[in-house]
Short mmCIF file of C-alpha atoms and ligand atoms in Angstrom, two decimals:
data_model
loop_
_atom_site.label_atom_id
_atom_site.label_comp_id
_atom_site.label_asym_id
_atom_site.label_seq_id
_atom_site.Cartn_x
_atom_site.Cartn_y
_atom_site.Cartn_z
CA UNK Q 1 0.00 0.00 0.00
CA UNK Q 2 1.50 3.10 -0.86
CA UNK Q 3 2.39 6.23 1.29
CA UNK Q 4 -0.34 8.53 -0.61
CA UNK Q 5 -3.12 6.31 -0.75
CA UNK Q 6 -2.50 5.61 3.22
CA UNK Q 7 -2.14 9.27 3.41
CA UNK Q 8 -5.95 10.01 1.99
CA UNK Q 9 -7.64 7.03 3.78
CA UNK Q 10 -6.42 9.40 6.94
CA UNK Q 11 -7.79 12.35 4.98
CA UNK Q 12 -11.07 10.29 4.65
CA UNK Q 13 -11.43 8.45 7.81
CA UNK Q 14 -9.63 10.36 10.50
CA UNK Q 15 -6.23 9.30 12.71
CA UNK Q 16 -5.69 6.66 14.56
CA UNK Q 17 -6.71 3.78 11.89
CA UNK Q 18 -6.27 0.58 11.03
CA UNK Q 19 -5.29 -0.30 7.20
CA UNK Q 20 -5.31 -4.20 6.24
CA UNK Q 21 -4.11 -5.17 3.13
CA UNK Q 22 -6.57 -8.19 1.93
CA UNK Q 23 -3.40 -9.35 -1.06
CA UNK Q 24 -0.84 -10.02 2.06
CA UNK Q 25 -3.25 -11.86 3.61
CA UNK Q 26 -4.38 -13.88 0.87
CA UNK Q 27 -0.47 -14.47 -0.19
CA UNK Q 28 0.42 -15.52 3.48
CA UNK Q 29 -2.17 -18.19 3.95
CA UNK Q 30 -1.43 -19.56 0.00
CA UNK Q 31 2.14 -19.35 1.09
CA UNK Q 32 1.31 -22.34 4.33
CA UNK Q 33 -0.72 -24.06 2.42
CA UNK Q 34 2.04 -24.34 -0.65
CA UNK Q 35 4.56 -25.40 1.79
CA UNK Q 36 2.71 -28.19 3.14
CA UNK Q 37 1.48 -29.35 -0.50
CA UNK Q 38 2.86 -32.58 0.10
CA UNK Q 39 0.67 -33.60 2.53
CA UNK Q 40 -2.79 -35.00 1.29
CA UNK Q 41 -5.08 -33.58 3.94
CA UNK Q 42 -3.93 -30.20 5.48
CA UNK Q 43 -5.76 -27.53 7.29
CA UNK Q 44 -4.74 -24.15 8.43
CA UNK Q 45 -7.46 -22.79 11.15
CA UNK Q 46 -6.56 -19.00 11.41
CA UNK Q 47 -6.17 -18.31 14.93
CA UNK Q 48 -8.96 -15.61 16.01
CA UNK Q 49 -7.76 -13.30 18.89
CA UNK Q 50 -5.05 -12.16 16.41
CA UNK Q 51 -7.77 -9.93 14.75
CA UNK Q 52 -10.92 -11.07 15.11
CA UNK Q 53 -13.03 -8.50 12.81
CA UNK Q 54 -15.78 -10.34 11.18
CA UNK Q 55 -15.19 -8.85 7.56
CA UNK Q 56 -11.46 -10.18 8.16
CA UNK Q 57 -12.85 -13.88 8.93
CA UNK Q 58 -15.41 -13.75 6.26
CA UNK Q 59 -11.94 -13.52 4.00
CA UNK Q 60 -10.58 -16.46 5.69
CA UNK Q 61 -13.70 -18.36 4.80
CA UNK Q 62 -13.60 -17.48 1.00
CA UNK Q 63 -9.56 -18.72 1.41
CA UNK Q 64 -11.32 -21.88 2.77
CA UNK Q 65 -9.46 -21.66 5.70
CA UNK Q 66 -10.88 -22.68 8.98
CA UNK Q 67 -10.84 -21.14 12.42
CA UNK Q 68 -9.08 -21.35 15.66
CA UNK Q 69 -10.88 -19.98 19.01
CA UNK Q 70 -10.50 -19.69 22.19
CA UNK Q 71 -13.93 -18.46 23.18
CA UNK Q 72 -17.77 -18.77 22.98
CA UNK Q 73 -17.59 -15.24 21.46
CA UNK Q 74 -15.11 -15.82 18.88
CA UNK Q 75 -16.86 -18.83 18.05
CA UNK Q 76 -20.15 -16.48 17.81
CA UNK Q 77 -18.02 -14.42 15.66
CA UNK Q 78 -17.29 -17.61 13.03
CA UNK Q 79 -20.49 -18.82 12.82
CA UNK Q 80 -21.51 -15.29 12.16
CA UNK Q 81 -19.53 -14.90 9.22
CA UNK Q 82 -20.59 -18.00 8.05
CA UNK Q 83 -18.05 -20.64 9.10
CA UNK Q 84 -19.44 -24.13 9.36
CA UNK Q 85 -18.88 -25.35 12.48
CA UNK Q 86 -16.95 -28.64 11.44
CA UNK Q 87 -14.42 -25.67 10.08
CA UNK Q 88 -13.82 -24.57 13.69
CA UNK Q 89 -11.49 -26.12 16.65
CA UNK Q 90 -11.91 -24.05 20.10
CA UNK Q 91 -8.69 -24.13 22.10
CA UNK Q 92 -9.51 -22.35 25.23
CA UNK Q 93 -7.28 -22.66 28.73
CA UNK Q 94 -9.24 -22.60 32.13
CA UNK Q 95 -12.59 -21.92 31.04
CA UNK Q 96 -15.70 -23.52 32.42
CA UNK Q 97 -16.88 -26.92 31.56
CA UNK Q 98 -20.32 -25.24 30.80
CA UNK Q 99 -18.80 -23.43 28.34
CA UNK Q 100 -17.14 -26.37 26.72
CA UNK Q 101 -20.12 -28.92 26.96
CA UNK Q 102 -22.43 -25.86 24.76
CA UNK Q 103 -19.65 -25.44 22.32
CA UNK Q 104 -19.42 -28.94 21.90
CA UNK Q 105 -23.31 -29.50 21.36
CA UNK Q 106 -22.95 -26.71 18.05
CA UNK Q 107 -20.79 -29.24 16.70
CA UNK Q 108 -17.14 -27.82 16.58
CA UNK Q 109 -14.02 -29.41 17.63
CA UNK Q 110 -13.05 -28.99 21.20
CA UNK Q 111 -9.69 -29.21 22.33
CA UNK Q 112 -9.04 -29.88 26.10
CA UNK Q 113 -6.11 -29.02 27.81
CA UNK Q 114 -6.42 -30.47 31.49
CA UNK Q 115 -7.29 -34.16 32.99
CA UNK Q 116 -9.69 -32.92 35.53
CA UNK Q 117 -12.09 -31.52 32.52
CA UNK Q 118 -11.26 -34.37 30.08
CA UNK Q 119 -12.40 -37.05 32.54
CA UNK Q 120 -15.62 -34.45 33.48
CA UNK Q 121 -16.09 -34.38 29.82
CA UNK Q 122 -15.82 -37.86 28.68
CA UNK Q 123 -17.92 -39.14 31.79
CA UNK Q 124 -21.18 -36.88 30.42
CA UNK Q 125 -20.18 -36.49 26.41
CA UNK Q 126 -18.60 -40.49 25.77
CA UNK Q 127 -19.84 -39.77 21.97
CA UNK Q 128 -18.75 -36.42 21.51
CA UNK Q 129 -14.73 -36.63 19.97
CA UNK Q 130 -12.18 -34.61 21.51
CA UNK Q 131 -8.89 -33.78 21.30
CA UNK Q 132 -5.51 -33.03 23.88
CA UNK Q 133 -3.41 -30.12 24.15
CA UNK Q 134 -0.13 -31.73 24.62
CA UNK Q 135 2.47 -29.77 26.25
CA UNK Q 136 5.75 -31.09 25.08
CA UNK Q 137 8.18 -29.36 27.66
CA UNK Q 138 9.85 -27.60 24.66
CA UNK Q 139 11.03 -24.18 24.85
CA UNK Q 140 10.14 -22.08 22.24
CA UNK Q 141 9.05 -18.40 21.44
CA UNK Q 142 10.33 -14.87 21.89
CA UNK Q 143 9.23 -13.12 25.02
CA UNK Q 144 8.82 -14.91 28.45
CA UNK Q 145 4.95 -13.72 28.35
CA UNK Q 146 4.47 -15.77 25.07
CA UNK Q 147 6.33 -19.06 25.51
CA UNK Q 148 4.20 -21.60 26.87
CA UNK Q 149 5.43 -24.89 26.76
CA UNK Q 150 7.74 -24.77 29.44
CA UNK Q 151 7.55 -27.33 32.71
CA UNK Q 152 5.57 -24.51 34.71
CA UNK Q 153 3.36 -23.75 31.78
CA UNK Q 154 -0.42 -23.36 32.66
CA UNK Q 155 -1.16 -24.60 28.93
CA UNK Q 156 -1.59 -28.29 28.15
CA UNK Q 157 -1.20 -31.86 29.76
CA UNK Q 158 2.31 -32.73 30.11
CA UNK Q 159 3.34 -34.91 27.91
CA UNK Q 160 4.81 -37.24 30.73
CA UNK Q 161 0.78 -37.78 31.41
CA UNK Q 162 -0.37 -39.90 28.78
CA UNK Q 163 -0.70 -42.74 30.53
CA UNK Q 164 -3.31 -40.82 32.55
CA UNK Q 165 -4.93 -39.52 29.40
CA UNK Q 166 -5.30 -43.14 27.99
CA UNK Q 167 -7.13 -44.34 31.18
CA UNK Q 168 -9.36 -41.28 31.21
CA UNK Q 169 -10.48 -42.38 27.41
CA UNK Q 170 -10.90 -46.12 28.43
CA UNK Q 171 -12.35 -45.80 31.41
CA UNK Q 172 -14.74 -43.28 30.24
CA UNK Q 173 -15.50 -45.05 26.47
CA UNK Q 174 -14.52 -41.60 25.01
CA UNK Q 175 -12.85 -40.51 21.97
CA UNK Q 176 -9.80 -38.81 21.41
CA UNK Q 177 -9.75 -37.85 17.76
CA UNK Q 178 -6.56 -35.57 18.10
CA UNK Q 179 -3.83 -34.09 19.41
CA UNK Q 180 -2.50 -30.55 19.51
CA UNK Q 181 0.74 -28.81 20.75
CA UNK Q 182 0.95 -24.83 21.20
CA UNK Q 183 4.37 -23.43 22.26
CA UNK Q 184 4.51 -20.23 22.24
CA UNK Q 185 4.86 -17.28 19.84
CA UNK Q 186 8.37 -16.09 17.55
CA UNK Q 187 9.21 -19.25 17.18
CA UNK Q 188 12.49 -18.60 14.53
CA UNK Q 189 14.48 -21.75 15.22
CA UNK Q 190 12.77 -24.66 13.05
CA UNK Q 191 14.72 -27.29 14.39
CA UNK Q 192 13.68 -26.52 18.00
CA UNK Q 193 10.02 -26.65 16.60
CA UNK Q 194 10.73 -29.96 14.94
CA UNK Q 195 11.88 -31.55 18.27
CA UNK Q 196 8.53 -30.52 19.95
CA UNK Q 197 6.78 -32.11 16.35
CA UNK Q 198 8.72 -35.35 17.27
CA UNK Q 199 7.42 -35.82 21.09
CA UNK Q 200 4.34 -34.74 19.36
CA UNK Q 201 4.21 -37.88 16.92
CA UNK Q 202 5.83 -40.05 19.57
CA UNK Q 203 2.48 -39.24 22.13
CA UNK Q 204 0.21 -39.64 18.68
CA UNK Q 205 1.45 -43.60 18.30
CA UNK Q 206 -0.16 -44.08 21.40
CA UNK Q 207 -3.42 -43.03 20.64
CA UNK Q 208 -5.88 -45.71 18.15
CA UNK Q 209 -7.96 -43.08 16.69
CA UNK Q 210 -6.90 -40.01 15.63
CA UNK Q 211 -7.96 -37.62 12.46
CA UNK Q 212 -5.60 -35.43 13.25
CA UNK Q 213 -2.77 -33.55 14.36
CA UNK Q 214 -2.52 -30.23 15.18
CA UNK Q 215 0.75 -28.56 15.33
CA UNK Q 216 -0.56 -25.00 16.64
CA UNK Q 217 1.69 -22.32 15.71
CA UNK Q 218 4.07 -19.63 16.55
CA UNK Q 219 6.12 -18.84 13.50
CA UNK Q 220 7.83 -15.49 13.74
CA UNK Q 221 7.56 -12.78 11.02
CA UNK Q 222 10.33 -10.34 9.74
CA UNK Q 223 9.73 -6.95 12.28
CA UNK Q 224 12.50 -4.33 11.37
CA UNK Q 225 14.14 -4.07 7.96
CA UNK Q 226 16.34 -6.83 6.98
CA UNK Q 227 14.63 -9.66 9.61
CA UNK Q 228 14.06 -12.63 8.64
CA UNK Q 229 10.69 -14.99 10.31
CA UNK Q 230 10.23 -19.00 10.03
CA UNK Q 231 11.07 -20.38 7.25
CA UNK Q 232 8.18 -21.64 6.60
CA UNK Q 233 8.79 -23.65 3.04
CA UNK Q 234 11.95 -25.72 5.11
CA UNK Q 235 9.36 -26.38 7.93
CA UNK Q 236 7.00 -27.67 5.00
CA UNK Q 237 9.36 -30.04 3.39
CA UNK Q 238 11.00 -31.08 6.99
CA UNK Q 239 7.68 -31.59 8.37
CA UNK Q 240 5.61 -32.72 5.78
CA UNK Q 241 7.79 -35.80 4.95
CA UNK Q 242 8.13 -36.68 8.55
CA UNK Q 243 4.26 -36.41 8.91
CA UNK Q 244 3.90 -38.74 5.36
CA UNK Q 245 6.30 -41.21 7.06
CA UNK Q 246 3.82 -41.05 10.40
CA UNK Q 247 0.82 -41.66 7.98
CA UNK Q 248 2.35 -44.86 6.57
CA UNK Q 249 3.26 -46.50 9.92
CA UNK Q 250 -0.08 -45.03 11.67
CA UNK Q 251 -2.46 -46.08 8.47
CA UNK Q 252 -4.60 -43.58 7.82
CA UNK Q 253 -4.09 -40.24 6.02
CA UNK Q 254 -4.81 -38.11 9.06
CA UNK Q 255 -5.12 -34.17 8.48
CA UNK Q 256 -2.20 -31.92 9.27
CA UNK Q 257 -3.65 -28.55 11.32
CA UNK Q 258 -1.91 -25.56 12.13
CA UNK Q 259 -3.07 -22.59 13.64
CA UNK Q 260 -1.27 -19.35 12.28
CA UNK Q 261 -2.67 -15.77 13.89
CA UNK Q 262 0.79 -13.76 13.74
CA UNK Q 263 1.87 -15.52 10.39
CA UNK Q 264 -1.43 -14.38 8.74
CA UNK Q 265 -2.40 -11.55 9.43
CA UNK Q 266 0.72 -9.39 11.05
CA UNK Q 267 2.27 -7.96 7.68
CA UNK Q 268 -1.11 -6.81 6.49
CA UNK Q 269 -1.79 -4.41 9.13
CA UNK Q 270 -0.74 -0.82 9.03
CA UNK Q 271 -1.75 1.41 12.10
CA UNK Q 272 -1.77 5.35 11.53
CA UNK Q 273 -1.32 7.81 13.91
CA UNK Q 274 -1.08 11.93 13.95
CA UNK Q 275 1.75 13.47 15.16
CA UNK Q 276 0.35 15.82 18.21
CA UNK Q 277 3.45 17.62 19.59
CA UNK Q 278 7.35 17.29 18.65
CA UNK Q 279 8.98 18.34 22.25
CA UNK Q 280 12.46 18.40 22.73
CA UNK Q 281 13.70 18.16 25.87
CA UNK Q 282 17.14 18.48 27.43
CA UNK Q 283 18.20 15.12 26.03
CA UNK Q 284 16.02 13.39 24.14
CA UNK Q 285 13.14 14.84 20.87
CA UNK Q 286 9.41 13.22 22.00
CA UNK Q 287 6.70 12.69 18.99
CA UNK Q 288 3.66 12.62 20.75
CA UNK Q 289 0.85 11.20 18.47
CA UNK Q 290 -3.31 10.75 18.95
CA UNK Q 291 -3.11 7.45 20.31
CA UNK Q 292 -1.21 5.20 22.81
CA UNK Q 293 -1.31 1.61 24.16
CA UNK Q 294 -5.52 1.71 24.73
CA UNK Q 295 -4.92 1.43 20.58
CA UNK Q 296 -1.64 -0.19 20.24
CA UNK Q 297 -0.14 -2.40 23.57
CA UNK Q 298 2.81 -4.46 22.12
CA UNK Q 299 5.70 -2.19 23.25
CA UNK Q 300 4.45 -1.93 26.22
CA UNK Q 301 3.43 -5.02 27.34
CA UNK Q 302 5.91 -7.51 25.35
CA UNK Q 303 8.72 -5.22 24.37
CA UNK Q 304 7.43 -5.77 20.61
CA UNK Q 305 9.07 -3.85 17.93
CA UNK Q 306 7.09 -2.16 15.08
CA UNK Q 307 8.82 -0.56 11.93
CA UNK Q 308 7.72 3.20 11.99
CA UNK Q 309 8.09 5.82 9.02
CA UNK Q 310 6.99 9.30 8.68
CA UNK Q 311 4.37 8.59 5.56
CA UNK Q 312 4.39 12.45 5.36
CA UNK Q 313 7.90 12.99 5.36
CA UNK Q 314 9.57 9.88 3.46
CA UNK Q 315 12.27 11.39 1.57
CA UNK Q 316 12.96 13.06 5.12
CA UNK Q 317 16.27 13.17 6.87
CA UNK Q 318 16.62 10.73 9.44
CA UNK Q 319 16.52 11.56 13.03
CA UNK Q 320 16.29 10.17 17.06
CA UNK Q 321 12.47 10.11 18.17
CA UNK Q 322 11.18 8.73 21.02
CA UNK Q 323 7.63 7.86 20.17
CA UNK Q 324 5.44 8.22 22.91
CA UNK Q 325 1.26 8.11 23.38
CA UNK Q 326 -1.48 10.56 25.07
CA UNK Q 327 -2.25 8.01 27.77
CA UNK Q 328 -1.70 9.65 31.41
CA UNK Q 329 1.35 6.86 32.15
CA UNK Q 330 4.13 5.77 30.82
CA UNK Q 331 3.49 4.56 27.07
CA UNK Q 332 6.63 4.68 24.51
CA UNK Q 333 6.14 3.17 21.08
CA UNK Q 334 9.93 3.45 20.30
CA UNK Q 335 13.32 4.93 22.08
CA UNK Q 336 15.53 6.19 20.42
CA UNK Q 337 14.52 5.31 17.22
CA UNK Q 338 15.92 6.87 12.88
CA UNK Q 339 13.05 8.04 11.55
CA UNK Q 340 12.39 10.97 8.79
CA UNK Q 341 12.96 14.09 10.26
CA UNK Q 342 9.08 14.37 11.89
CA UNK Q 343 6.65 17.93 11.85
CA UNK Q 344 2.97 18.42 13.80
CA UNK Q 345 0.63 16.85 12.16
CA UNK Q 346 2.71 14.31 10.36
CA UNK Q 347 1.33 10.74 9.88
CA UNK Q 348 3.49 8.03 11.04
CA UNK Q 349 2.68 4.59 9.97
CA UNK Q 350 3.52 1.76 12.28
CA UNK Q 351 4.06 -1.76 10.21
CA UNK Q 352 3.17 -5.15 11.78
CA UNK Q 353 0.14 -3.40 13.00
CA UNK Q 354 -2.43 -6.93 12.18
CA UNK Q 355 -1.86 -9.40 14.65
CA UNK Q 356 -2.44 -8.81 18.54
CA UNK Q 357 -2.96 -5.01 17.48
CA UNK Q 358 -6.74 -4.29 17.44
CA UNK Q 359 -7.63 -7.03 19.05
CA UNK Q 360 -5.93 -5.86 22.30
CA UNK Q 361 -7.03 -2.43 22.13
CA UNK Q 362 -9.17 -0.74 25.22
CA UNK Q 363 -11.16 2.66 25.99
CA UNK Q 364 -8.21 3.14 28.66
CA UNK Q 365 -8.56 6.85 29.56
CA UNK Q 366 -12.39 6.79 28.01
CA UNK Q 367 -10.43 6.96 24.82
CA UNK Q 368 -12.37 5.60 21.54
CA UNK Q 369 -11.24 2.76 19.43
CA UNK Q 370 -10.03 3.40 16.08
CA UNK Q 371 -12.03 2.46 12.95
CA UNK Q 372 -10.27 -0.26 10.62
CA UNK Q 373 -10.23 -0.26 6.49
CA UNK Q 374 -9.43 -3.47 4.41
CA UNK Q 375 -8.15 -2.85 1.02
CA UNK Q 376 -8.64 -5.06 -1.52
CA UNK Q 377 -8.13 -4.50 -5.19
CA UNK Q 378 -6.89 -1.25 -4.57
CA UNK Q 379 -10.45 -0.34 -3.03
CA UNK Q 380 -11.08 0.90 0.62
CA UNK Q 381 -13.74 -0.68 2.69
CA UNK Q 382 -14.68 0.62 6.34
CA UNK Q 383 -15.15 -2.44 8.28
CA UNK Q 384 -15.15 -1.10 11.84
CA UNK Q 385 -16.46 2.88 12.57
CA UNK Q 386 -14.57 4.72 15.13
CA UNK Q 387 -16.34 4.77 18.15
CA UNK Q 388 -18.34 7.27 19.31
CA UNK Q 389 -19.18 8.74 22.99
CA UNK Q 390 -22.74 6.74 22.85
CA UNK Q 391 -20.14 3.44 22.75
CA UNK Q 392 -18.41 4.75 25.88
CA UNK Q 393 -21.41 4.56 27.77
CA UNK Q 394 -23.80 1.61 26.32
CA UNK Q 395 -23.43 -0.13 29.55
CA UNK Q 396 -23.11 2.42 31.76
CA UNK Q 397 -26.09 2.70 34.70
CA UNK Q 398 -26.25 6.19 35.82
CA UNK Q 399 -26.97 6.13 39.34
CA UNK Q 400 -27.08 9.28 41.58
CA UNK Q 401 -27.10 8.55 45.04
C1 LIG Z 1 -2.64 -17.47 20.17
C2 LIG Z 1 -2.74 -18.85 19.70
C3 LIG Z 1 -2.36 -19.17 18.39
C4 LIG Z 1 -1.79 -18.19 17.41
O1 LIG Z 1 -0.46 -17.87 17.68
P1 LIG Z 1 0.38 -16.97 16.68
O2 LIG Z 1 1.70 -16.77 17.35
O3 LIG Z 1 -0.35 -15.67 16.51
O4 LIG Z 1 0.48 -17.67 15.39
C5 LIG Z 1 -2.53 -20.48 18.00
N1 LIG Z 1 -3.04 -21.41 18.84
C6 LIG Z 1 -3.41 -21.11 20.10
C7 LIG Z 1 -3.97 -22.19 20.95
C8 LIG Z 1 -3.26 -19.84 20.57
O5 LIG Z 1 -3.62 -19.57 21.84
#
């Protein structure tokens, strides 16, 4: 998307937005599913709570992908952009048995990642599949907040617990269609995932019925200039000949699952933001923009990095910014940080801005959320209005006592 055309959606829709680019998206999920070719029966469920607009998962559906979610709402959300529920696997941690038994009974694909609910489960539901979040011990991912297959990890059933898993299915006459894995997010090193693939398949031999195997996700994508994310086409022809080899011995062409968000959906995402105030102080030069982390948390809460240019100044002269929000607390985009030389009133364009972006975003200071445009074919489409002061207070009661 080019600098003009993201400077006149700002002209037409106002600062902060959200720009999606509908092409990236559409290359990124053709990208997976070309690396895994060899494998007869794949399927990539696009992980929800990356961005969860419905207009974005009504795109997924024309891809034919399917969906990953972790909640009755996002589920809501899928069925309400027309996913067919067989096209869904929920993947929650800690939530209610309730909630699990009335996803079940729509008809999607639950995932269960603790003994004490599996055995609830399969003593109630004995005809209703299921599968297992395995955690394989392995450490992967980027931040400590977003690695969670370690031994203290509140995610999965160890993998040391099979046995305990097995007895749960006999004793209970339940079925355990499949197995999952989820380690974390920024996961660069393939051969580290590959290990965790191999205690995967070693837990799936044990198992007499599976349709499939779900691999979860994790794969890192290229942040600053010159990065470089998961190889993603090695991972395909490492994995998928390993997983053809499991199909032989197991006898059955089970499906191959993964579970992108990040992968998807972060490239496509541009966030925009007005520059409010340049203030120099005695050692550093603040841009202060019209947003902060209510819009955009990832610095703030993981550290996370996002590429930012001066769309209004490109040809610019680089310079040392600190970026820095409106919220009444500390909340820095970037220290330090080359960008073209930056005015009032400039728009600067943060990159990465899909995944974990809008999704995260709050009314933190009674603040509104931005609105968010897909582009595709070159055309703008509003999918999300910016809020107004009637959103602010929906639920509020006004009491006066
Ligand atoms: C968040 C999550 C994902 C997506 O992770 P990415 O790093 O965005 O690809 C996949 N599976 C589960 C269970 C998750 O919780």
């Amino acid at each position: 998307m080019k600098n003009n055309f993201l400077l006149d959606l700002v002209a037409t829709y106002d600062s902060p937005l959200y720009v999606y680019d509908a092409e990236k998206i559409t290359t990124q999920y053709q990208k997976i599913t070309l690396a895994f070719s060899s494998v007869k029966n794949v399927r990539i469920n696009y992980a929800v709570k990356a961005l969860s607009n419905i207009s974005i998962l009504k795109l997924f559906r024309t891809l034919n992908a399917g969906i990953d979610c972790v909640s009755f709402q996002e589920v809501s959300l899928g069925l309400q952009a027309g996913f067919d529920p067989k096209d869904i696997i929920y993947t929650p941690n800690g939530v209610s048995i309730h909630e699990i038994e009335k996803i079940a009974a729509m008809g999607v694909q639950i995932n269960i990642d603790n003994l004490s609910i599996l055995e609830q489960f399969g003593n109630v539901n004995p005809n209703i599949p299921v599968c297992v979040r395995i955690n394989p011990h392995i450490m992967a991912g980027g931040h400590s907040k977003i690695s969670v297959g370690h031994i203290d990890s509140k995610f999965g059933i160890s993998v040391h617990q099979i046995p305990h898993i097995k007895r749960i299915e006999k004793n209970t006459g339940m079925h355990i269609n499949g197995i999952h894995m989820h380690t974390g997010s920024d996961i660069l090193d393939i051969e580290v995932f590959l290990l965790a693939t191999e205690i995967l398949f070693n837990a799936a031999v044990q198992f007499e019925n599976l349709d499939f195997i779900d691999f979860g996700s994790g794969f890192k994508v290229p942040y600053k200039p010159g990065d470089v994310g998961t190889d993603i086409d090695e991972l395909g022809i490492q994995l998928g000949k390993r997983f053809n080899t499991f199909c032989k011995t197991y006898g059955k062409d089970i499906a191959l699952m993964f579970e992108p968000g990040k992968f998807l959906v972060s490239e496509s995402g541009k966030f925009l933001a007005q520059v409010n105030v340049v203030k120099q102080t005695t050692s550093t030069i603040f841009a202060g923009i019209d947003s902060g982390f209510n819009h955009l948390i990832r610095p703030m809460m993981y550290d996370a990095y996002h590429h930012i240019n001066n769309i209004s100044n490109p040809k610019g002269k680089e310079r040392y910014y600190s970026v820095v929000g409106y919220i009444c607390e500390s909340d820095t985009f970037a220290s330090n940080r080359r960008i073209q030389e930056i005015s009032e009133e400039d728009i600067l364009c943060f990159d990465n801005a899909g995944a974990y972006c809008y999704s995260m975003s709050s009314n933190y200071n009674s603040r509104y959320r931005p609105a968010e445009v897909l582009v595709k074919n070159g055309k703008a489409h509003l999918i999300r209005k910016r809020e107004t002061m009637d959103d602010l207070l929906r639920n509020q009661i006004e009491v006066d006592l």
